[in-house]
PDB file of C-alpha atoms and ligand atoms in Angstrom:
ATOM      1  CA  MET P   1      91.594 113.378 108.652  1.00 97.00           C
ATOM      2  CA  ARG P   2      89.089 112.729 105.442  1.00 98.00           C
ATOM      3  CA  LEU P   3      87.389 109.535 106.004  1.00 98.00           C
ATOM      4  CA  ASP P   4      85.336 107.600 103.495  1.00 98.00           C
ATOM      5  CA  ILE P   5      83.059 105.340 104.095  1.00 98.00           C
ATOM      6  CA  ILE P   6      80.633 103.227 101.471  1.00 99.00           C
ATOM      7  CA  SER P   7      78.199 100.825 102.612  1.00 99.00           C
ATOM      8  CA  ILE P   8      74.186  99.757 101.839  1.00 98.00           C
ATOM      9  CA  PHE P   9      73.912 100.396 105.403  1.00 98.00           C
ATOM     10  CA  PRO P  10      75.183 104.235 105.571  1.00 98.00           C
ATOM     11  CA  GLU P  11      72.414 104.823 109.185  1.00 98.00           C
ATOM     12  CA  TYR P  12      74.745 102.470 110.743  1.00 98.00           C
ATOM     13  CA  PHE P  13      77.465 105.382 110.789  1.00 98.00           C
ATOM     14  CA  ALA P  14      74.908 107.373 112.803  1.00 97.00           C
ATOM     15  CA  PRO P  15      76.951 106.763 115.748  1.00 97.00           C
ATOM     16  CA  LEU P  16      79.860 108.850 114.198  1.00 96.00           C
ATOM     17  CA  ASP P  17      77.869 112.031 115.059  1.00 95.00           C
ATOM     18  CA  VAL P  18      77.735 111.648 118.802  1.00 95.00           C
ATOM     19  CA  SER P  19      80.558 111.617 121.146  1.00 93.00           C
ATOM     20  CA  LEU P  20      84.686 111.783 120.505  1.00 93.00           C
ATOM     21  CA  ILE P  21      83.852 111.057 116.971  1.00 94.00           C
ATOM     22  CA  GLY P  22      81.288 113.207 117.215  1.00 96.00           C
ATOM     23  CA  LYS P  23      83.269 116.712 118.796  1.00 95.00           C
ATOM     24  CA  ALA P  24      86.455 115.707 116.661  1.00 95.00           C
ATOM     25  CA  ARG P  25      83.711 116.287 113.456  1.00 95.00           C
ATOM     26  CA  GLU P  26      82.245 119.627 114.597  1.00 96.00           C
ATOM     27  CA  ARG P  27      85.839 120.885 115.429  1.00 95.00           C
ATOM     28  CA  GLY P  28      87.004 119.922 111.692  1.00 95.00           C
ATOM     29  CA  THR P  29      89.423 117.163 112.648  1.00 95.00           C
ATOM     30  CA  LEU P  30      87.769 114.683 111.309  1.00 97.00           C
ATOM     31  CA  ASP P  31      86.036 115.037 107.664  1.00 98.00           C
ATOM     32  CA  VAL P  32      83.775 111.929 107.579  1.00 97.00           C
ATOM     33  CA  ARG P  33      81.094 110.994 104.373  1.00 98.00           C
ATOM     34  CA  VAL P  34      79.630 108.468 104.060  1.00 98.00           C
ATOM     35  CA  HIS P  35      77.748 107.169 101.026  1.00 98.00           C
ATOM     36  CA  GLN P  36      75.304 104.866  99.741  1.00 98.00           C
ATOM     37  CA  LEU P  37      76.892 101.519  97.465  1.00 99.00           C
ATOM     38  CA  ARG P  38      73.784 101.524  95.442  1.00 98.00           C
ATOM     39  CA  ASP P  39      73.490 105.089  94.119  1.00 98.00           C
ATOM     40  CA  TRP P  40      76.025 103.383  91.624  1.00 98.00           C
ATOM     41  CA  ALA P  41      73.550 100.280  90.975  1.00 98.00           C
ATOM     42  CA  HIS P  42      71.951 101.577  87.704  1.00 96.00           C
ATOM     43  CA  ASP P  43      68.795  98.920  87.399  1.00 97.00           C
ATOM     44  CA  VAL P  44      65.465  99.466  89.007  1.00 98.00           C
ATOM     45  CA  HIS P  45      66.005  97.059  91.864  1.00 98.00           C
ATOM     46  CA  LYS P  46      69.877  98.902  93.160  1.00 98.00           C
ATOM     47  CA  THR P  47      71.238  95.414  92.639  1.00 98.00           C
ATOM     48  CA  VAL P  48      74.785  95.167  94.582  1.00 98.00           C
ATOM     49  CA  ASP P  49      75.146  91.222  94.455  1.00 98.00           C
ATOM     50  CA  ASP P  50      74.990  88.470  92.501  1.00 98.00           C
ATOM     51  CA  THR P  51      75.705  84.101  93.002  1.00 98.00           C
ATOM     52  CA  PRO P  52      79.026  83.390  93.198  1.00 98.00           C
ATOM     53  CA  TYR P  53      81.179  81.874  90.633  1.00 98.00           C
ATOM     54  CA  GLY P  54      81.855  78.098  91.352  1.00 98.00           C
ATOM     55  CA  GLY P  55      78.300  77.944  93.336  1.00 98.00           C
ATOM     56  CA  GLY P  56      78.140  77.593  97.435  1.00 98.00           C
ATOM     57  CA  PRO P  57      75.981  79.938  99.774  1.00 98.00           C
ATOM     58  CA  GLY P  58      74.759  83.123  99.265  1.00 98.00           C
ATOM     59  CA  MET P  59      75.593  86.183  97.228  1.00 98.00           C
ATOM     60  CA  VAL P  60      78.626  88.281  96.277  1.00 98.00           C
ATOM     61  CA  MET P  61      78.742  91.872  95.881  1.00 98.00           C
ATOM     62  CA  LYS P  62      78.858  93.137  92.537  1.00 98.00           C
ATOM     63  CA  PRO P  63      82.516  94.715  91.480  1.00 98.00           C
ATOM     64  CA  GLU P  64      81.399  97.112  88.917  1.00 98.00           C
ATOM     65  CA  VAL P  65      79.065  98.595  91.548  1.00 98.00           C
ATOM     66  CA  TRP P  66      81.993  99.071  93.392  1.00 98.00           C
ATOM     67  CA  GLY P  67      84.293 100.233  90.978  1.00 98.00           C
ATOM     68  CA  GLU P  68      82.153 102.760  89.856  1.00 98.00           C
ATOM     69  CA  ALA P  69      81.200 103.843  93.654  1.00 98.00           C
ATOM     70  CA  ILE P  70      85.467 104.314  94.968  1.00 98.00           C
ATOM     71  CA  ASP P  71      86.351 106.211  91.587  1.00 98.00           C
ATOM     72  CA  ASP P  72      83.965 108.441  92.429  1.00 98.00           C
ATOM     73  CA  VAL P  73      84.431 109.088  95.766  1.00 98.00           C
ATOM     74  CA  ILE P  74      88.443 109.100  95.348  1.00 98.00           C
ATOM     75  CA  GLU P  75      88.484 111.321  92.139  1.00 98.00           C
ATOM     76  CA  GLY P  76      91.988 110.059  91.020  1.00 96.00           C
ATOM     77  CA  GLY P  77      93.012 110.745  94.589  1.00 98.00           C
ATOM     78  CA  SER P  78      95.098 108.217  97.069  1.00 98.00           C
ATOM     79  CA  PRO P  79      93.433 107.336 100.255  1.00 98.00           C
ATOM     80  CA  ARG P  80      94.857 104.393 101.923  1.00 98.00           C
ATOM     81  CA  MET P  81      91.568 101.905 101.827  1.00 98.00           C
ATOM     82  CA  VAL P  82      90.775  99.717 104.448  1.00 99.00           C
ATOM     83  CA  VAL P  83      88.390  96.794 103.628  1.00 98.00           C
ATOM     84  CA  PRO P  84      87.230  94.748 106.779  1.00 98.00           C
ATOM     85  CA  THR P  85      86.847  90.989 105.912  1.00 98.00           C
ATOM     86  CA  PRO P  86      87.083  87.971 108.840  1.00 98.00           C
ATOM     87  CA  SER P  87      90.098  86.427 106.565  1.00 98.00           C
ATOM     88  CA  GLY P  88      92.153  89.821 107.083  1.00 98.00           C
ATOM     89  CA  ARG P  89      95.049  91.210 109.299  1.00 98.00           C
ATOM     90  CA  PRO P  90      94.390  91.487 112.666  1.00 98.00           C
ATOM     91  CA  PHE P  91      93.541  94.708 113.826  1.00 98.00           C
ATOM     92  CA  THR P  92      95.634  95.757 116.220  1.00 96.00           C
ATOM     93  CA  GLN P  93      96.553  99.008 118.466  1.00 95.00           C
ATOM     94  CA  GLU P  94      99.611  99.674 116.854  1.00 95.00           C
ATOM     95  CA  LEU P  95      97.402  99.308 112.888  1.00 98.00           C
ATOM     96  CA  ALA P  96      95.380 101.768 114.359  1.00 98.00           C
ATOM     97  CA  GLN P  97      98.419 104.065 115.410  1.00 97.00           C
ATOM     98  CA  GLU P  98      99.536 103.205 111.497  1.00 98.00           C
ATOM     99  CA  LEU P  99      95.940 104.846 110.312  1.00 98.00           C
ATOM    100  CA  ALA P 100      95.808 107.875 112.584  1.00 98.00           C
ATOM    101  CA  GLN P 101      98.757 108.937 110.545  1.00 98.00           C
ATOM    102  CA  GLU P 102      97.317 108.414 107.465  1.00 98.00           C
ATOM    103  CA  PRO P 103      95.708 111.954 105.870  1.00 98.00           C
ATOM    104  CA  TRP P 104      92.759 109.606 103.620  1.00 98.00           C
ATOM    105  CA  LEU P 105      91.260 106.395 104.539  1.00 98.00           C
ATOM    106  CA  LEU P 106      88.091 104.954 102.630  1.00 99.00           C
ATOM    107  CA  PHE P 107      86.562 102.040 104.420  1.00 99.00           C
ATOM    108  CA  ALA P 108      85.151  99.904 101.922  1.00 99.00           C
ATOM    109  CA  CYS P 109      81.813  97.744 103.733  1.00 98.00           C
ATOM    110  CA  GLY P 110      81.116  94.525 102.358  1.00 98.00           C
ATOM    111  CA  ARG P 111      77.975  92.173 102.917  1.00 98.00           C
ATOM    112  CA  TYR P 112      76.599  89.010 101.801  1.00 98.00           C
ATOM    113  CA  GLU P 113      79.909  86.862 101.372  1.00 98.00           C
ATOM    114  CA  GLY P 114      82.159  89.686 100.323  1.00 98.00           C
ATOM    115  CA  ILE P 115      83.164  91.634  97.709  1.00 98.00           C
ATOM    116  CA  ASP P 116      84.171  90.591  94.281  1.00 98.00           C
ATOM    117  CA  SER P 117      88.151  90.097  94.762  1.00 98.00           C
ATOM    118  CA  ARG P 118      88.802  91.445  91.835  1.00 98.00           C
ATOM    119  CA  VAL P 119      87.833  95.165  93.599  1.00 98.00           C
ATOM    120  CA  MET P 120      91.061  95.081  95.962  1.00 98.00           C
ATOM    121  CA  GLU P 121      93.117  93.300  93.131  1.00 98.00           C
ATOM    122  CA  GLU P 122      92.085  96.615  91.203  1.00 98.00           C
ATOM    123  CA  TYR P 123      93.016  99.515  93.562  1.00 98.00           C
ATOM    124  CA  SER P 124      95.961  97.345  95.285  1.00 98.00           C
ATOM    125  CA  GLY P 125      97.650  98.757  91.811  1.00 96.00           C
ATOM    126  CA  ARG P 126      96.612 102.468  92.473  1.00 96.00           C
ATOM    127  CA  LEU P 127      96.003 102.584  96.288  1.00 98.00           C
ATOM    128  CA  ARG P 128      97.294 100.956  99.835  1.00 98.00           C
ATOM    129  CA  VAL P 129      94.934  98.406 100.672  1.00 98.00           C
ATOM    130  CA  ASP P 130      94.861  96.321 103.840  1.00 98.00           C
ATOM    131  CA  GLU P 131      92.450  93.677 104.344  1.00 98.00           C
ATOM    132  CA  VAL P 132      91.721  93.734 108.042  1.00 98.00           C
ATOM    133  CA  SER P 133      89.898  91.734 111.040  1.00 98.00           C
ATOM    134  CA  ILE P 134      88.820  93.069 113.792  1.00 98.00           C
ATOM    135  CA  GLY P 135      88.779  89.546 115.663  1.00 98.00           C
ATOM    136  CA  ASP P 136      88.274  86.157 115.256  1.00 98.00           C
ATOM    137  CA  TYR P 137      84.502  86.354 115.038  1.00 98.00           C
ATOM    138  CA  VAL P 138      82.059  86.174 112.524  1.00 98.00           C
ATOM    139  CA  LEU P 139      79.772  89.306 111.725  1.00 98.00           C
ATOM    140  CA  ALA P 140      77.501  90.219 109.076  1.00 98.00           C
ATOM    141  CA  GLY P 141      78.855  92.627 107.244  1.00 98.00           C
ATOM    142  CA  GLY P 142      81.581  95.194 107.372  1.00 98.00           C
ATOM    143  CA  GLU P 143      79.983  98.267 108.939  1.00 98.00           C
ATOM    144  CA  VAL P 144      80.562  97.552 112.890  1.00 98.00           C
ATOM    145  CA  ALA P 145      84.182  96.653 111.994  1.00 98.00           C
ATOM    146  CA  VAL P 146      84.418  99.897 110.798  1.00 98.00           C
ATOM    147  CA  LEU P 147      82.356 101.317 113.688  1.00 98.00           C
ATOM    148  CA  VAL P 148      85.461  99.776 115.343  1.00 98.00           C
ATOM    149  CA  MET P 149      89.010 100.585 113.547  1.00 98.00           C
ATOM    150  CA  VAL P 150      87.101 104.361 113.094  1.00 98.00           C
ATOM    151  CA  GLU P 151      86.531 105.327 116.857  1.00 97.00           C
ATOM    152  CA  ALA P 152      90.026 103.508 117.585  1.00 97.00           C
ATOM    153  CA  VAL P 153      91.977 105.590 114.957  1.00 98.00           C
ATOM    154  CA  GLY P 154      90.334 108.892 115.875  1.00 97.00           C
ATOM    155  CA  ARG P 155      91.258 108.827 119.718  1.00 96.00           C
ATOM    156  CA  LEU P 156      94.779 109.078 118.704  1.00 97.00           C
ATOM    157  CA  LEU P 157      94.520 112.271 116.592  1.00 96.00           C
ATOM    158  CA  PRO P 158      95.492 114.875 118.313  1.00 93.00           C
ATOM    159  CA  GLY P 159      93.170 117.017 120.417  1.00 90.00           C
ATOM    160  CA  VAL P 160      90.423 114.293 120.214  1.00 91.00           C
ATOM    161  CA  LEU P 161      90.866 112.835 123.931  1.00 90.00           C
ATOM    162  CA  GLY P 162      90.857 115.647 126.501  1.00 76.00           C
ATOM    163  CA  ASN P 163      94.316 114.161 127.719  1.00 70.00           C
ATOM    164  CA  ALA P 164      96.521 112.977 125.428  1.00 64.00           C
ATOM    165  CA  GLN P 165      98.123 110.982 127.823  1.00 63.00           C
ATOM    166  CA  SER P 166      95.292 108.389 127.670  1.00 68.00           C
ATOM    167  CA  ALA P 167      96.560 107.095 125.103  1.00 69.00           C
ATOM    168  CA  VAL P 168      99.745 106.714 125.849  1.00 70.00           C
ATOM    169  CA  ASP P 169      98.516 104.365 129.117  1.00 76.00           C
ATOM    170  CA  ASP P 170      96.265 102.423 127.037  1.00 81.00           C
ATOM    171  CA  SER P 171      96.165  98.790 126.307  1.00 83.00           C
ATOM    172  CA  PHE P 172      98.664  97.578 123.792  1.00 81.00           C
ATOM    173  CA  ALA P 173      99.981 101.065 123.242  1.00 77.00           C
ATOM    174  CA  PRO P 174     103.244 101.185 121.733  1.00 74.00           C
ATOM    175  CA  GLY P 175     106.161 101.708 124.498  1.00 79.00           C
ATOM    176  CA  ALA P 176     105.633 101.180 128.598  1.00 82.00           C
ATOM    177  CA  MET P 177     102.334  99.371 127.563  1.00 85.00           C
ATOM    178  CA  ARG P 178     102.957  97.039 124.613  1.00 87.00           C
ATOM    179  CA  ASN P 179     102.116  93.384 124.970  1.00 91.00           C
ATOM    180  CA  LEU P 180      99.816  94.899 128.148  1.00 94.00           C
ATOM    181  CA  VAL P 181      96.589  94.867 129.089  1.00 96.00           C
ATOM    182  CA  GLU P 182      95.810  98.140 131.894  1.00 96.00           C
ATOM    183  CA  GLY P 183      95.156  97.487 135.600  1.00 97.00           C
ATOM    184  CA  PRO P 184      92.090  98.423 137.464  1.00 98.00           C
ATOM    185  CA  VAL P 185      91.026 101.751 138.070  1.00 98.00           C
ATOM    186  CA  TYR P 186      88.656 103.276 140.766  1.00 98.00           C
ATOM    187  CA  THR P 187      87.178 106.391 142.018  1.00 98.00           C
ATOM    188  CA  LYS P 188      85.146 107.647 145.100  1.00 98.00           C
ATOM    189  CA  PRO P 189      84.141 106.817 146.904  1.00 98.00           C
ATOM    190  CA  PRO P 190      86.993 105.118 149.015  1.00 98.00           C
ATOM    191  CA  LEU P 191      84.525 102.413 150.500  1.00 98.00           C
ATOM    192  CA  TRP P 192      82.089 101.361 148.413  1.00 98.00           C
ATOM    193  CA  ARG P 193      79.604  98.274 150.017  1.00 98.00           C
ATOM    194  CA  GLY P 194      82.360  97.486 151.893  1.00 98.00           C
ATOM    195  CA  HIS P 195      84.956  97.432 148.930  1.00 98.00           C
ATOM    196  CA  GLU P 196      87.998  99.662 150.034  1.00 98.00           C
ATOM    197  CA  VAL P 197      89.744 101.466 147.072  1.00 98.00           C
ATOM    198  CA  PRO P 198      93.741  99.919 147.121  1.00 98.00           C
ATOM    199  CA  ALA P 199      95.719 101.875 149.942  1.00 98.00           C
ATOM    200  CA  VAL P 200      98.350 102.682 148.012  1.00 98.00           C
ATOM    201  CA  LEU P 201      95.975 104.978 145.558  1.00 98.00           C
ATOM    202  CA  LEU P 202      95.260 107.175 148.097  1.00 98.00           C
ATOM    203  CA  SER P 203      99.315 107.322 149.742  1.00 98.00           C
ATOM    204  CA  GLY P 204      99.797 110.152 147.236  1.00 98.00           C
ATOM    205  CA  HIS P 205     102.921 108.186 146.505  1.00 98.00           C
ATOM    206  CA  HIS P 206     103.307 109.003 142.648  1.00 98.00           C
ATOM    207  CA  GLY P 207     106.786 106.413 142.455  1.00 98.00           C
ATOM    208  CA  ASN P 208     104.416 103.318 144.646  1.00 98.00           C
ATOM    209  CA  VAL P 209     101.210 104.583 142.959  1.00 98.00           C
ATOM    210  CA  ALA P 210     102.994 103.873 139.443  1.00 97.00           C
ATOM    211  CA  ARG P 211     104.818 100.647 140.499  1.00 97.00           C
ATOM    212  CA  TRP P 212     101.617  99.563 141.788  1.00 98.00           C
ATOM    213  CA  ARG P 213      99.853  99.836 138.440  1.00 97.00           C
ATOM    214  CA  ARG P 214     102.555  98.107 136.487  1.00 96.00           C
ATOM    215  CA  ASP P 215     102.325  95.034 138.736  1.00 97.00           C
ATOM    216  CA  GLU P 216      98.547  95.526 138.111  1.00 98.00           C
ATOM    217  CA  ALA P 217      98.400  95.514 134.464  1.00 97.00           C
ATOM    218  CA  ILE P 218     100.845  92.485 133.964  1.00 97.00           C
ATOM    219  CA  ARG P 219      99.419  90.435 136.809  1.00 97.00           C
ATOM    220  CA  ARG P 220      95.882  90.942 134.456  1.00 97.00           C
ATOM    221  CA  THR P 221      97.951  90.638 131.688  1.00 97.00           C
ATOM    222  CA  VAL P 222      99.475  87.191 133.000  1.00 97.00           C
ATOM    223  CA  ARG P 223      95.733  86.015 133.612  1.00 97.00           C
ATOM    224  CA  ASN P 224      93.731  87.498 130.856  1.00 97.00           C
ATOM    225  CA  ARG P 225      96.371  87.206 127.926  1.00 97.00           C
ATOM    226  CA  PRO P 226      99.177  84.734 128.962  1.00 96.00           C
ATOM    227  CA  GLU P 227      99.889  84.718 124.648  1.00 95.00           C
ATOM    228  CA  LEU P 228     100.893  88.261 125.326  1.00 95.00           C
ATOM    229  CA  ALA P 229     102.524  87.877 128.549  1.00 94.00           C
ATOM    230  CA  ALA P 230     104.830  85.363 126.953  1.00 94.00           C
ATOM    231  CA  ALA P 231     105.926  88.413 124.754  1.00 91.00           C
ATOM    232  CA  LEU P 232     107.725  90.225 127.708  1.00 90.00           C
ATOM    233  CA  ASP P 233     110.827  90.342 128.856  1.00 85.00           C
ATOM    234  CA  PRO P 234     111.506  87.851 131.291  1.00 83.00           C
ATOM    235  CA  ALA P 235     112.971  90.349 133.639  1.00 78.00           C
ATOM    236  CA  THR P 236     109.598  92.221 133.329  1.00 73.00           C
ATOM    237  CA  LEU P 237     108.134  89.387 134.818  1.00 74.00           C
ATOM    238  CA  ASP P 238     110.542  88.242 137.482  1.00 68.00           C
ATOM    239  CA  LYS P 239     111.099  92.251 138.874  1.00 69.00           C
ATOM    240  CA  HIS P 240     107.283  92.044 139.362  1.00 64.00           C
ATOM    241  CA  ASP P 241     107.317  88.253 140.764  1.00 59.00           C
ATOM    242  CA  ARG P 242     105.146  87.379 138.280  1.00 58.00           C
ATOM    243  CA  LYS P 243     105.388  83.496 136.207  1.00 59.00           C
ATOM    244  CA  LEU P 244     103.616  82.494 133.356  1.00 55.00           C
TER     245      LEU P 244
HETATM  246  N1  LIG N   1      86.578  93.484 110.133  1.00 72.86           N
HETATM  247  C1  LIG N   1      85.943  92.544 110.298  1.00 72.86           C
HETATM  248  C2  LIG N   1      84.526  91.112 110.513  1.00 72.86           C
HETATM  249  C3  LIG N   1      83.581  90.305 109.598  1.00 72.86           C
HETATM  250  C4  LIG N   1      82.777  91.094 108.454  1.00 72.86           C
HETATM  251  C5  LIG N   1      83.823  91.909 108.054  1.00 72.86           C
HETATM  252  C6  LIG N   1      83.612  92.516 106.921  1.00 72.86           C
HETATM  253  C7  LIG N   1      82.083  91.755 106.458  1.00 72.86           C
HETATM  254  C8  LIG N   1      81.708  91.400 104.559  1.00 72.86           C
HETATM  255  C9  LIG N   1      80.092  90.581 104.466  1.00 72.86           C
HETATM  256  N2  LIG N   1      80.356  89.450 105.714  1.00 72.86           N
HETATM  257  C10 LIG N   1      79.954  88.618 106.034  1.00 72.86           C
HETATM  258  C11 LIG N   1      80.930  87.597 106.593  1.00 72.86           C
HETATM  259  C12 LIG N   1      81.911  87.460 105.489  1.00 72.86           C
HETATM  260  C13 LIG N   1      82.519  86.176 105.118  1.00 72.86           C
HETATM  261  N3  LIG N   1      82.047  85.006 105.453  1.00 72.86           N
HETATM  262  C14 LIG N   1      80.932  84.969 106.264  1.00 72.86           C
HETATM  263  C15 LIG N   1      80.378  86.518 106.714  1.00 72.86           C
HETATM  264  C16 LIG N   1      81.694  90.175 106.471  1.00 72.86           C
HETATM  265  C17 LIG N   1      82.290  89.551 108.090  1.00 72.86           C
HETATM  266  N4  LIG N   1      83.103  89.577 110.294  1.00 72.86           N
HETATM  267  N5  LIG N   1      84.099  89.325 111.366  1.00 72.86           N
HETATM  268  C18 LIG N   1      85.330  90.192 111.451  1.00 72.86           C
HETATM  269  N6  LIG N   1      86.567  90.414 112.281  1.00 72.86           N
END
């Protein structure tokens, strides 16, 4: 998978040189290219923003600069374009799975009050353009959101996770974990400061362990994410004696 990221703060993406994503880049599974938007601003100050039409606070990113940058980066190709914005569709595990199937993603990182909407309008005619939000809170720009999405998507690519089963057991994963969050996890020692590991996990009985884990996942979902639990099959809740 090729990932292009356009930003006025390319240094935000240094974390993509380390850990799982860094190793995937070394192996060639991921080809990440970060671009400085100001390289396409031609005035002496490398200006990328201007005052908003209609008035109001803050500044808006100029369409001309974005248009030149995107045209140069895509070179007539057709990546799927992802634009982080507080007003976007929710970024979910399902969307991460969908994006992980794409051969080429282009992330446009806005700053200030956002990117002139005509940029998304222009490229929607040529590319699949998704305006996406990572949550109901406001950031200062799109860079952190892109880091979140790149990690969520990158870990789903073949060979990136040491154990492919991890992605299957993830919270929110399609299939058995749909609308569920994961239960608690434990490791050695069996006793720590008077806290014991649940005996079932030491029993070696795989069926009982699987049942316990699912029960704990449902218990935690009901407690922490009742809106997800509401989407669970009522039979699932009954079988695990869980009430909303
Ligand atoms: N994804 C995502 C986001 C963002 C986000 C993303 C891109 C930009 C570009 C600029 N801003 C600042 C801004 C813009 C408009 N209104 C208020 C602030 C951004 C915020 N905030 N919260 C999220 N969940």
